[in-house]
């Protein structure tokens, strides 16, 4: 099939309607910069994703007047971090009131976050297009080999989008990153993660609950809407072997640590397929920008779920990049070197967070035992 279909000509083409891409589109439209946001999925509803907002992410959403719209759809502040053993609380960590903290994280369902930002973007006016079922397949190059946009398949049909700047907000397996040759260094962390979501029992207080299972971390996150998200670390590559073992004793350990979950676990976690496996890795791209292409969020730096940094880091990147692009718009995006500044501004903090994750992961068991 020949590719004759030009979908749009836009200032900024953003690949990926996750938290980073969605926020960036909103911030640019507000300043009169046109965007085309493409998303490979048919809608905003995703599988398991980072949904815990920390104070950094909260501050950005408040700064841009978005937080109240998200709250209207529903969000749940978590009151405490608790360390548990066999039905008893060993230790608690409260918000640091001296630092102005009022929670230890806010659970925001992914669709509430994305829908609220998209609704506000629609309110700004006609400067944006969001195209679902549209997957980026390559970079569009002019005759002189300069990058003029991207190739896509929309509903399976080849097409292209012309743009002055291309933003890869397309997550941990970024196609923009691959086509721009901005390859990351990937790091394994020695564990994989089993996820499950079950209804919370009556009276379940909103908190993060941690326990140790065979030396690995088990974390429970209270969720808006009356759910508990379970994140259970298992040895890296160990799931196939685990599945050879009987299921009941495995899940029995969860119930032993949190007896009040017994009924919900019995009703909703009945076999291995009630868990979703996440292969855990982090990555960091040595360069986040090349010519008129720039990466944000997981595309530039994938984090592990530890410490719940990833979603918030994507929002921070979008916030900073919007400032740079607003400046660049003044000379019609000719000063593309300015895109390098995103990494100059954000790189150190991101690398500190990646190092903090490794430190938190390696010290978990020792910390847990100190509470006994
Ligand atoms: C299991 C799990 C739990 C986590 N828990 C937390 C947490 O509690 N708190 C936290 O802060 N972070 C957490 N994270 C991390 C967080 O989810 C990510 O850091 C965050 O979603 C990154 O946002 P993003 O916008 O960069 O990318 P993403 O959210 O990954 O969005 C990228 C988007 O790009 C789309 N896309 C991909 N390729 C293409 C293509 N070729 N063309 C078009 N579209 C494309 C994808 O469909 C997706 O919608 C967790 C991650 C995982 C996997």
Short mmCIF file of C-alpha atoms and ligand atoms in Angstrom, two decimals:
data_model
loop_
_atom_site.label_atom_id
_atom_site.label_comp_id
_atom_site.label_asym_id
_atom_site.label_seq_id
_atom_site.Cartn_x
_atom_site.Cartn_y
_atom_site.Cartn_z
CA UNK A 1 0.00 0.00 0.00
CA UNK A 2 1.37 3.50 -0.78
CA UNK A 3 1.42 6.11 1.91
CA UNK A 4 -0.44 9.15 0.57
CA UNK A 5 -2.43 10.12 3.60
CA UNK A 6 -1.22 13.19 5.50
CA UNK A 7 -3.10 13.29 8.79
CA UNK A 8 -1.97 16.71 9.95
CA UNK A 9 0.69 19.38 9.98
CA UNK A 10 1.30 20.42 13.54
CA UNK A 11 3.80 22.31 15.69
CA UNK A 12 4.43 19.42 18.05
CA UNK A 13 3.60 15.76 17.46
CA UNK A 14 3.41 13.82 20.73
CA UNK A 15 3.58 10.03 20.56
CA UNK A 16 1.80 8.37 23.51
CA UNK A 17 -1.24 9.56 25.48
CA UNK A 18 0.02 8.48 28.89
CA UNK A 19 0.42 10.97 31.75
CA UNK A 20 3.46 12.70 30.21
CA UNK A 21 2.06 13.10 26.68
CA UNK A 22 -1.41 14.09 27.83
CA UNK A 23 -0.14 16.81 30.20
CA UNK A 24 2.27 18.18 27.60
CA UNK A 25 -0.49 18.48 24.99
CA UNK A 26 -2.65 20.43 27.44
CA UNK A 27 0.16 22.81 28.49
CA UNK A 28 1.16 23.57 24.89
CA UNK A 29 -2.39 24.15 23.67
CA UNK A 30 -2.93 26.60 26.51
CA UNK A 31 -0.07 28.66 25.05
CA UNK A 32 -1.35 28.59 21.48
CA UNK A 33 0.94 25.80 20.24
CA UNK A 34 -0.75 23.20 18.06
CA UNK A 35 -0.29 19.52 18.92
CA UNK A 36 -1.19 16.16 17.48
CA UNK A 37 -1.25 13.49 20.19
CA UNK A 38 -1.30 9.91 18.93
CA UNK A 39 -2.07 6.80 20.95
CA UNK A 40 -1.81 3.23 19.78
CA UNK A 41 -4.67 2.05 22.04
CA UNK A 42 -8.31 2.62 21.07
CA UNK A 43 -9.05 4.48 24.34
CA UNK A 44 -7.49 5.83 27.54
CA UNK A 45 -8.20 2.80 29.72
CA UNK A 46 -5.03 0.87 30.36
CA UNK A 47 -3.90 -2.26 32.09
CA UNK A 48 -2.00 -2.00 35.38
CA UNK A 49 -0.12 1.28 35.54
CA UNK A 50 1.42 3.58 38.09
CA UNK A 51 -1.39 5.35 39.85
CA UNK A 52 0.19 6.74 43.01
CA UNK A 53 0.74 10.46 42.90
CA UNK A 54 3.42 11.89 45.18
CA UNK A 55 3.86 15.49 46.32
CA UNK A 56 5.88 16.41 43.18
CA UNK A 57 3.15 15.20 40.82
CA UNK A 58 0.43 16.72 42.96
CA UNK A 59 2.21 20.11 42.96
CA UNK A 60 2.40 20.14 39.14
CA UNK A 61 -1.27 19.26 38.71
CA UNK A 62 -2.21 21.96 41.23
CA UNK A 63 0.07 24.54 39.57
CA UNK A 64 -1.77 24.03 36.29
CA UNK A 65 -5.27 24.02 37.83
CA UNK A 66 -5.87 20.34 37.00
CA UNK A 67 -5.94 18.74 40.43
CA UNK A 68 -9.49 19.77 41.38
CA UNK A 69 -10.82 18.33 38.10
CA UNK A 70 -9.12 15.02 38.90
CA UNK A 71 -10.47 15.08 42.46
CA UNK A 72 -13.99 15.59 41.08
CA UNK A 73 -13.64 12.28 39.22
CA UNK A 74 -12.25 10.61 42.33
CA UNK A 75 -8.91 10.19 44.10
CA UNK A 76 -7.91 8.68 47.44
CA UNK A 77 -5.23 10.15 49.77
CA UNK A 78 -3.38 7.41 51.68
CA UNK A 79 -2.89 8.16 55.36
CA UNK A 80 0.00 5.96 56.46
CA UNK A 81 2.68 3.44 55.50
CA UNK A 82 2.34 0.33 57.67
CA UNK A 83 4.70 -2.64 58.07
CA UNK A 84 2.82 -5.85 58.88
CA UNK A 85 3.64 -9.35 60.11
CA UNK A 86 1.10 -12.15 60.61
CA UNK A 87 -1.84 -9.84 61.13
CA UNK A 88 -0.04 -7.33 63.36
CA UNK A 89 1.34 -3.88 62.60
CA UNK A 90 5.06 -3.72 63.39
CA UNK A 91 5.69 -0.11 62.48
CA UNK A 92 3.94 2.90 60.96
CA UNK A 93 5.12 5.98 59.06
CA UNK A 94 2.87 9.04 59.07
CA UNK A 95 2.96 12.04 56.75
CA UNK A 96 5.58 14.56 57.87
CA UNK A 97 3.36 17.43 59.03
CA UNK A 98 6.44 19.64 59.52
CA UNK A 99 7.05 19.36 55.78
CA UNK A 100 3.40 20.16 55.08
CA UNK A 101 2.61 16.57 54.03
CA UNK A 102 -1.00 15.51 54.48
CA UNK A 103 -0.74 12.02 53.00
CA UNK A 104 1.83 9.43 51.96
CA UNK A 105 0.58 9.39 48.36
CA UNK A 106 -2.71 9.82 46.49
CA UNK A 107 -4.28 7.01 44.51
CA UNK A 108 -5.54 8.47 41.23
CA UNK A 109 -7.12 5.98 38.83
CA UNK A 110 -5.28 6.32 35.52
CA UNK A 111 -8.47 7.02 33.58
CA UNK A 112 -9.44 9.80 36.02
CA UNK A 113 -6.06 11.49 35.53
CA UNK A 114 -6.10 11.19 31.74
CA UNK A 115 -9.79 11.97 31.22
CA UNK A 116 -9.61 15.08 33.43
CA UNK A 117 -6.61 16.46 31.51
CA UNK A 118 -8.16 15.57 28.15
CA UNK A 119 -11.43 17.33 29.07
CA UNK A 120 -9.51 20.47 30.02
CA UNK A 121 -7.51 20.28 26.77
CA UNK A 122 -10.79 20.12 24.83
CA UNK A 123 -11.88 23.27 26.69
CA UNK A 124 -8.79 25.18 25.49
CA UNK A 125 -9.91 25.09 21.86
CA UNK A 126 -9.21 23.53 18.48
CA UNK A 127 -5.38 23.55 18.58
CA UNK A 128 -5.07 19.87 19.29
CA UNK A 129 -5.96 16.57 17.75
CA UNK A 130 -5.94 13.31 19.66
CA UNK A 131 -5.84 10.25 17.44
CA UNK A 132 -6.44 6.84 18.96
CA UNK A 133 -5.69 3.55 17.18
CA UNK A 134 -2.69 5.34 15.71
CA UNK A 135 0.75 3.80 16.07
CA UNK A 136 4.07 5.49 15.29
CA UNK A 137 6.06 3.32 12.88
CA UNK A 138 9.01 5.51 11.88
CA UNK A 139 10.47 8.98 11.40
CA UNK A 140 9.45 10.95 8.31
CA UNK A 141 12.50 12.47 6.60
CA UNK A 142 12.80 15.24 4.02
CA UNK A 143 14.97 14.85 0.93
CA UNK A 144 17.89 16.33 2.90
CA UNK A 145 17.34 13.60 5.57
CA UNK A 146 16.15 16.12 8.19
CA UNK A 147 13.28 14.88 10.36
CA UNK A 148 9.97 16.35 9.20
CA UNK A 149 7.49 14.27 11.20
CA UNK A 150 6.51 10.66 11.76
CA UNK A 151 5.05 7.71 9.89
CA UNK A 152 2.01 6.11 11.50
CA UNK A 153 -0.59 3.46 10.92
CA UNK A 154 -4.05 4.73 11.82
CA UNK A 155 -6.55 1.88 12.09
CA UNK A 156 -3.98 -0.13 10.16
CA UNK A 157 -3.74 2.37 7.28
CA UNK A 158 -0.31 3.95 6.61
CA UNK A 159 -0.15 7.74 6.87
CA UNK A 160 2.17 10.49 8.06
CA UNK A 161 2.10 13.53 10.33
CA UNK A 162 4.31 16.55 9.68
CA UNK A 163 5.63 18.36 12.75
CA UNK A 164 8.32 20.83 13.80
CA UNK A 165 9.10 18.85 16.96
CA UNK A 166 8.47 15.17 17.77
CA UNK A 167 8.06 14.12 21.41
CA UNK A 168 8.46 10.48 22.38
CA UNK A 169 6.10 10.04 25.34
CA UNK A 170 5.53 6.44 24.34
CA UNK A 171 6.70 4.61 27.42
CA UNK A 172 9.21 1.94 28.28
CA UNK A 173 9.34 0.32 24.83
CA UNK A 174 9.43 3.68 23.01
CA UNK A 175 9.29 3.50 19.21
CA UNK A 176 10.42 7.14 18.93
CA UNK A 177 13.52 6.33 20.97
CA UNK A 178 14.31 3.32 18.78
CA UNK A 179 13.87 5.18 15.47
CA UNK A 180 15.91 8.16 16.72
CA UNK A 181 18.70 5.83 17.87
CA UNK A 182 18.54 7.13 21.46
CA UNK A 183 19.05 3.71 22.94
CA UNK A 184 18.91 3.35 26.73
CA UNK A 185 21.01 1.43 29.18
CA UNK A 186 18.74 -1.22 30.68
CA UNK A 187 19.16 -2.51 34.20
CA UNK A 188 17.53 -5.57 35.77
CA UNK A 189 16.72 -5.38 39.48
CA UNK A 190 16.74 -9.04 40.53
CA UNK A 191 12.99 -9.32 40.92
CA UNK A 192 9.76 -9.47 38.97
CA UNK A 193 6.36 -8.44 40.22
CA UNK A 194 2.98 -10.14 40.49
CA UNK A 195 0.03 -7.76 40.44
CA UNK A 196 -3.58 -8.36 41.43
CA UNK A 197 -6.50 -6.17 42.40
CA UNK A 198 -9.23 -7.27 44.80
CA UNK A 199 -12.12 -5.54 46.61
CA UNK A 200 -11.10 -4.11 49.99
CA UNK A 201 -12.78 -5.58 53.07
CA UNK A 202 -15.16 -3.38 55.12
CA UNK A 203 -13.33 -0.85 57.29
CA UNK A 204 -10.06 -1.09 55.29
CA UNK A 205 -8.24 2.19 55.99
CA UNK A 206 -6.50 3.98 53.11
CA UNK A 207 -2.83 3.11 53.55
CA UNK A 208 0.22 1.47 52.01
CA UNK A 209 0.78 -1.87 53.76
CA UNK A 210 4.07 -3.73 53.48
CA UNK A 211 5.09 -7.23 54.53
CA UNK A 212 8.06 -9.49 53.89
CA UNK A 213 7.47 -12.78 52.06
CA UNK A 214 10.47 -15.12 51.93
CA UNK A 215 12.75 -12.07 52.03
CA UNK A 216 10.84 -10.28 49.23
CA UNK A 217 8.59 -7.24 49.50
CA UNK A 218 4.80 -7.58 49.40
CA UNK A 219 3.01 -4.22 49.12
CA UNK A 220 -0.70 -3.47 49.31
CA UNK A 221 -2.03 -0.12 48.06
CA UNK A 222 -5.51 1.08 48.96
CA UNK A 223 -7.26 2.30 45.82
CA UNK A 224 -10.09 4.72 45.11
CA UNK A 225 -13.38 2.88 44.60
CA UNK A 226 -12.76 0.35 47.39
CA UNK A 227 -9.98 -1.82 46.03
CA UNK A 228 -6.64 -3.17 47.18
CA UNK A 229 -3.78 -3.37 44.67
CA UNK A 230 -1.33 -6.15 45.50
CA UNK A 231 2.29 -5.91 44.33
CA UNK A 232 4.23 -9.06 45.22
CA UNK A 233 7.96 -9.22 44.44
CA UNK A 234 9.25 -12.61 43.31
CA UNK A 235 12.78 -13.59 42.23
CA UNK A 236 13.65 -12.41 38.71
CA UNK A 237 12.70 -15.02 36.12
CA UNK A 238 11.19 -17.21 38.85
CA UNK A 239 7.53 -17.17 37.83
CA UNK A 240 7.57 -20.33 35.70
CA UNK A 241 9.08 -22.32 38.59
CA UNK A 242 6.65 -20.75 41.05
CA UNK A 243 3.71 -21.84 38.90
CA UNK A 244 4.83 -25.45 39.14
CA UNK A 245 4.11 -25.31 42.86
CA UNK A 246 0.65 -25.69 44.42
CA UNK A 247 -1.22 -22.36 44.40
CA UNK A 248 -3.00 -22.57 47.77
CA UNK A 249 0.12 -22.44 50.03
CA UNK A 250 1.48 -19.49 48.03
CA UNK A 251 -1.61 -17.35 48.35
CA UNK A 252 -2.00 -18.60 51.94
CA UNK A 253 1.08 -16.53 52.82
CA UNK A 254 -0.76 -13.38 51.76
CA UNK A 255 -3.70 -14.27 53.98
CA UNK A 256 -1.38 -15.12 56.89
CA UNK A 257 0.16 -11.65 56.69
CA UNK A 258 -3.23 -9.92 56.26
CA UNK A 259 -5.94 -12.21 57.73
CA UNK A 260 -8.71 -9.64 57.12
CA UNK A 261 -8.19 -10.17 53.35
CA UNK A 262 -9.15 -13.87 53.62
CA UNK A 263 -12.65 -13.62 52.13
CA UNK A 264 -11.67 -11.25 49.33
CA UNK A 265 -8.64 -13.34 48.39
CA UNK A 266 -10.73 -16.54 48.42
CA UNK A 267 -13.27 -14.94 46.08
CA UNK A 268 -10.90 -13.17 43.68
CA UNK A 269 -7.47 -14.86 43.64
CA UNK A 270 -8.16 -18.49 42.86
CA UNK A 271 -5.35 -19.47 40.53
CA UNK A 272 -2.14 -18.17 38.97
CA UNK A 273 -3.98 -16.44 36.13
CA UNK A 274 -5.52 -14.03 38.66
CA UNK A 275 -2.06 -12.44 38.88
CA UNK A 276 -0.45 -10.30 36.18
CA UNK A 277 3.33 -10.67 35.81
CA UNK A 278 5.46 -7.54 35.35
CA UNK A 279 9.03 -8.08 34.23
CA UNK A 280 10.88 -5.42 36.24
CA UNK A 281 13.65 -3.31 34.75
CA UNK A 282 14.75 0.30 34.72
CA UNK A 283 16.48 2.21 31.97
CA UNK A 284 18.15 5.53 31.30
CA UNK A 285 18.86 7.01 27.87
CA UNK A 286 22.30 8.62 27.65
CA UNK A 287 20.69 11.30 25.43
CA UNK A 288 17.07 12.40 25.64
CA UNK A 289 17.11 14.54 22.47
CA UNK A 290 18.42 14.40 18.91
CA UNK A 291 17.75 17.13 16.33
CA UNK A 292 14.03 17.95 16.69
CA UNK A 293 13.16 14.74 18.58
CA UNK A 294 12.95 14.60 22.39
CA UNK A 295 11.95 11.91 24.89
CA UNK A 296 10.02 12.31 28.14
CA UNK A 297 8.82 10.02 30.93
CA UNK A 298 9.39 6.27 30.71
CA UNK A 299 10.75 6.66 27.16
CA UNK A 300 13.72 8.62 28.54
CA UNK A 301 14.01 6.86 31.90
CA UNK A 302 11.94 3.84 32.88
CA UNK A 303 11.68 3.36 36.62
CA UNK A 304 10.68 0.31 38.63
CA UNK A 305 7.48 0.56 40.69
CA UNK A 306 9.54 1.06 43.90
CA UNK A 307 8.87 4.39 45.58
CA UNK A 308 6.20 5.32 43.00
CA UNK A 309 8.36 7.83 41.12
CA UNK A 310 7.60 7.05 37.45
CA UNK A 311 4.24 8.71 36.90
CA UNK A 312 5.38 11.78 38.80
CA UNK A 313 8.65 12.00 36.86
CA UNK A 314 6.70 11.90 33.58
CA UNK A 315 4.55 14.83 34.77
CA UNK A 316 7.67 16.77 35.82
CA UNK A 317 9.29 16.20 32.41
CA UNK A 318 6.16 17.43 30.60
CA UNK A 319 6.04 20.53 32.79
CA UNK A 320 9.67 21.48 32.05
CA UNK A 321 9.50 20.56 28.36
CA UNK A 322 6.41 22.73 27.88
CA UNK A 323 8.40 25.75 29.10
CA UNK A 324 11.22 24.97 26.64
CA UNK A 325 8.81 24.50 23.72
CA UNK A 326 6.98 27.74 24.53
CA UNK A 327 10.32 29.55 24.22
CA UNK A 328 11.16 27.67 21.01
CA UNK A 329 7.81 28.60 19.47
CA UNK A 330 8.93 32.24 19.47
CA UNK A 331 11.42 31.53 16.65
CA UNK A 332 9.22 28.96 14.95
CA UNK A 333 11.06 26.03 16.52
CA UNK A 334 14.32 26.80 14.70
CA UNK A 335 16.43 26.59 17.89
CA UNK A 336 16.02 22.84 18.34
CA UNK A 337 19.24 22.65 20.39
CA UNK A 338 17.11 23.93 23.27
CA UNK A 339 15.55 20.45 23.51
CA UNK A 340 18.82 19.22 25.05
CA UNK A 341 18.06 21.41 28.07
CA UNK A 342 15.35 19.04 29.26
CA UNK A 343 17.96 16.48 30.26
CA UNK A 344 20.23 19.22 31.68
CA UNK A 345 17.40 20.33 33.97
CA UNK A 346 15.88 16.96 34.86
CA UNK A 347 18.66 14.39 34.47
CA UNK A 348 20.27 14.72 37.91
CA UNK A 349 17.01 14.33 39.83
CA UNK A 350 15.97 11.35 37.69
CA UNK A 351 19.31 9.63 38.26
CA UNK A 352 19.01 10.27 42.00
CA UNK A 353 15.56 8.65 41.97
CA UNK A 354 16.86 5.64 40.03
CA UNK A 355 19.66 5.25 42.61
CA UNK A 356 17.14 5.67 45.45
CA UNK A 357 15.05 2.83 44.02
CA UNK A 358 18.03 0.49 44.08
CA UNK A 359 18.84 1.54 47.63
CA UNK A 360 15.20 1.02 48.76
CA UNK A 361 15.05 -2.39 47.08
CA UNK A 362 18.33 -3.65 48.53
CA UNK A 363 17.64 -2.37 52.06
CA UNK A 364 13.98 -3.49 52.31
CA UNK A 365 14.58 -6.69 54.26
CA UNK A 366 17.04 -5.08 56.67
CA UNK A 367 14.62 -2.18 57.28
CA UNK A 368 11.73 -4.59 57.81
CA UNK A 369 13.69 -6.68 60.30
CA UNK A 370 14.65 -3.56 62.25
CA UNK A 371 10.92 -3.05 62.98
CA UNK A 372 10.51 -6.53 64.54
C1 LIG B 1 2.98 -2.19 37.39
C2 LIG B 1 3.46 -0.76 37.50
C3 LIG B 1 3.21 -0.03 38.65
C4 LIG B 1 3.66 1.29 38.75
N1 LIG B 1 3.37 2.01 39.89
C5 LIG B 1 3.67 3.34 39.92
C6 LIG B 1 3.19 4.18 40.97
O1 LIG B 1 2.49 3.74 41.88
N2 LIG B 1 3.51 5.51 40.93
C7 LIG B 1 4.26 6.03 39.92
O2 LIG B 1 4.57 7.24 39.96
N3 LIG B 1 4.68 5.28 38.87
C8 LIG B 1 4.40 3.96 38.85
N4 LIG B 1 4.75 3.21 37.76
C9 LIG B 1 5.42 3.85 36.64
C10 LIG B 1 4.42 4.63 35.78
O3 LIG B 1 3.34 3.82 35.37
C11 LIG B 1 5.13 5.17 34.55
O4 LIG B 1 6.34 5.76 34.93
C12 LIG B 1 4.27 6.22 33.84
O5 LIG B 1 3.07 5.64 33.37
C13 LIG B 1 5.07 6.81 32.68
O6 LIG B 1 4.26 7.70 31.96
P1 LIG B 1 4.58 8.02 30.45
O7 LIG B 1 3.55 9.03 30.04
O8 LIG B 1 6.00 8.32 30.29
O9 LIG B 1 4.39 6.64 29.66
P2 LIG B 1 3.22 5.57 29.65
O10 LIG B 1 2.30 5.74 30.80
O11 LIG B 1 3.86 4.24 29.47
O12 LIG B 1 2.40 5.95 28.33
C14 LIG B 1 2.94 5.70 27.05
C15 LIG B 1 1.80 5.64 26.06
O13 LIG B 1 2.35 5.51 24.75
C16 LIG B 1 1.56 4.60 24.00
N5 LIG B 1 2.42 4.07 22.93
C17 LIG B 1 3.48 3.23 23.03
N6 LIG B 1 4.05 3.01 21.85
C18 LIG B 1 3.34 3.74 20.94
C19 LIG B 1 3.46 3.92 19.53
N7 LIG B 1 4.43 3.33 18.79
N8 LIG B 1 2.56 4.73 18.91
C20 LIG B 1 1.58 5.34 19.63
N9 LIG B 1 1.43 5.19 20.96
C21 LIG B 1 2.30 4.41 21.62
C22 LIG B 1 1.16 3.55 25.01
O14 LIG B 1 0.01 2.83 24.61
C23 LIG B 1 0.90 4.42 26.26
O15 LIG B 1 -0.43 4.84 26.35
C24 LIG B 1 4.36 1.87 37.67
C25 LIG B 1 4.61 1.13 36.50
C26 LIG B 1 4.17 -0.17 36.41
C27 LIG B 1 4.42 -0.95 35.13
#
